[in-house]
């Protein structure tokens, strides 16, 4: 699932960004063991070694020094003889190469790079088709040597590099679908690290879009017309954003305006803003409506109180001031009740505003695509034979995208079709196999139930092929298979 095992990204500071390139092969950090070894080869034969390159000794018994030296010399000569018999042009070893072995290989004009990482050796084996020699006995099977179009060893110098220089081995012209390397050129080593993160994510997103496109084509899906519409829509908020300057906008409105971007690589997935910000904006609008309502009620009461105190004509002005004082006291009491009601309604919404402010303090940075490269689901397993008795969960699972815990649909189906797996409860109350259970995944307001049933193949002679279709649970009409 993790395409980064096949598409490597190497940083080479210096030059121009336009000098960046894609190598149909593998590029790794390493230099040859000796400066007299050839640094460029056409169609090289590559041998990969992970076996011990020094004689380990008998281990359980003591031997004389001369005897140990003789055994060591014999092991070294035998190793050199078997390597040269295979006639490789380049040898990559995961351990340091003894000086005697190195000199023997140099006499045969064989280039050597030692202390190569195991992960690099496995990648070279995949890209070049070479077999990894893990023991001396494997030489008797004539292990296959790998090949590519060209081998080049280049050393670059730049102030941002460790020790100001770094050497790379380029194996170019391998089989394209077996892997490749993106070589980033340009700025400093640290700056290229930030660019590498972006390119790394783009590679994963491109692969995901490729897989999803294939899935949608298999389902005979049609593209829906129209533009990308965001989940969050607040007409009043947009009016505020157009009419009010940025410094006068509310905190929630400023935060939500940053979510007016596409956060998903899938055309079928809409990622709404955080629920706490949406609630914060709703409560801001509710507080504004409450303030407007009480302002209007307050002005209405003032007009009514003034009309009552004057009696509506000029003769009331000449009357005693008792009625005026009484009306003032009644108006003050009514205002206090109205103020208490206003504050009580306001307190109901202030909690959400406080939670929104705390969220913004904990997440001060602008919205980023990096924050949405995982999903949290609630997972549970129930037994269909025991009235959907709960066998596992519910429990939360965090699934980071494009990692070992992620899986494609095909990989997930392989797990589901494993008829040997048993109930995860591990108790005697449920002894039914896993295929008689139901897997439930809950996220946001949706739930996916996965069950297995025997079903006749809808197309003759295709029972060994994975078929898919969609069916309506109400009218039972389905899409083409």
C-alpha angles and dihedrals in degrees: 000000000000103000090190088083087066102034110051124190121212127188118220110174121213134045120062130309088243087065090068111116146178117241117204090220138028134309120192138170109259141107131216118268094243133028092228092063116105112269097195128043135171117225094349124196109232127204123191120207129191097156124108110279095197130059108261097203129230092294099202101053139044121250133190118263093244091048091050091048091051092050091048092050092048093049091049094049092047091049092049091047094052093046094049091047088063088052099219122175094207131030121196116194129183092212133055113277117232116240094245092054091046093052092047092052092046090056086059091048092245116152116224133198116182137188090040116166117257090234090056092049091052090049091050090049091053096045098043100032094239122153117231113238106219100170142015090255091063090070089070088063091057097239114224116254120222126232143191137173098268145358120211131174114201131179121205128196124206134148092239094056121096106265086002094272140066135183127217133191114218118202102185132179100039124150103295101223092052095069147296144203131236111213112204117204132181131060130034124312092257094049091049087054090065091047089049090058090054094046089046091055092044090054090053093045092049091052091048091051090049092053093045092049090053090049093050092048090052088053092049089240120178125213112249114231120239138062130290108282122198122232093228115071124166114167093190089050091052090048089052091049092053097042103037128060117248095253091056095050118108120257092247093049092050091049094046092049088064090060093064089103134094108265099173132068090206121086088210097056126077116188112205123205118268112292092232091060092047090051090047091054092046091052091048089055090045091052090049090051091049091049092049091048095051092043089055092046091048093052091046091052091049092053091047092048092050091048092050093047093052094040089226094278141067096255091070090061091065093050124098121288094240096091090047093053092047092051090048091053092048090048092050092050091048090049091052091051090048091048091051091049090048093051093046092052089045092053090058090065101035091078091063091048090053092050090050092051091049090051092051091048091052091046105037096156124089119264112284136191088231089070092062103053095105140048133215117215134177108231130197138164123213130183115239092200094058101049091275094304111188110254101167136012151312088216135148121249125193110206114191110205122250094012136110092275091054122082140187120241091257092052091048092051090052088057092048092050092055098115093185096067116105135210111296093220092079091207133120094240090077118038098158120120121256095256089066091060133084122234115210125194119188125192128164106323097335137084132197118203117198118198135162125224137165109256131175114248108259092210122051119246093009099095091118093054125085107247128186139186141153125242133191113236092212107043095019093223114144139196122251114290 
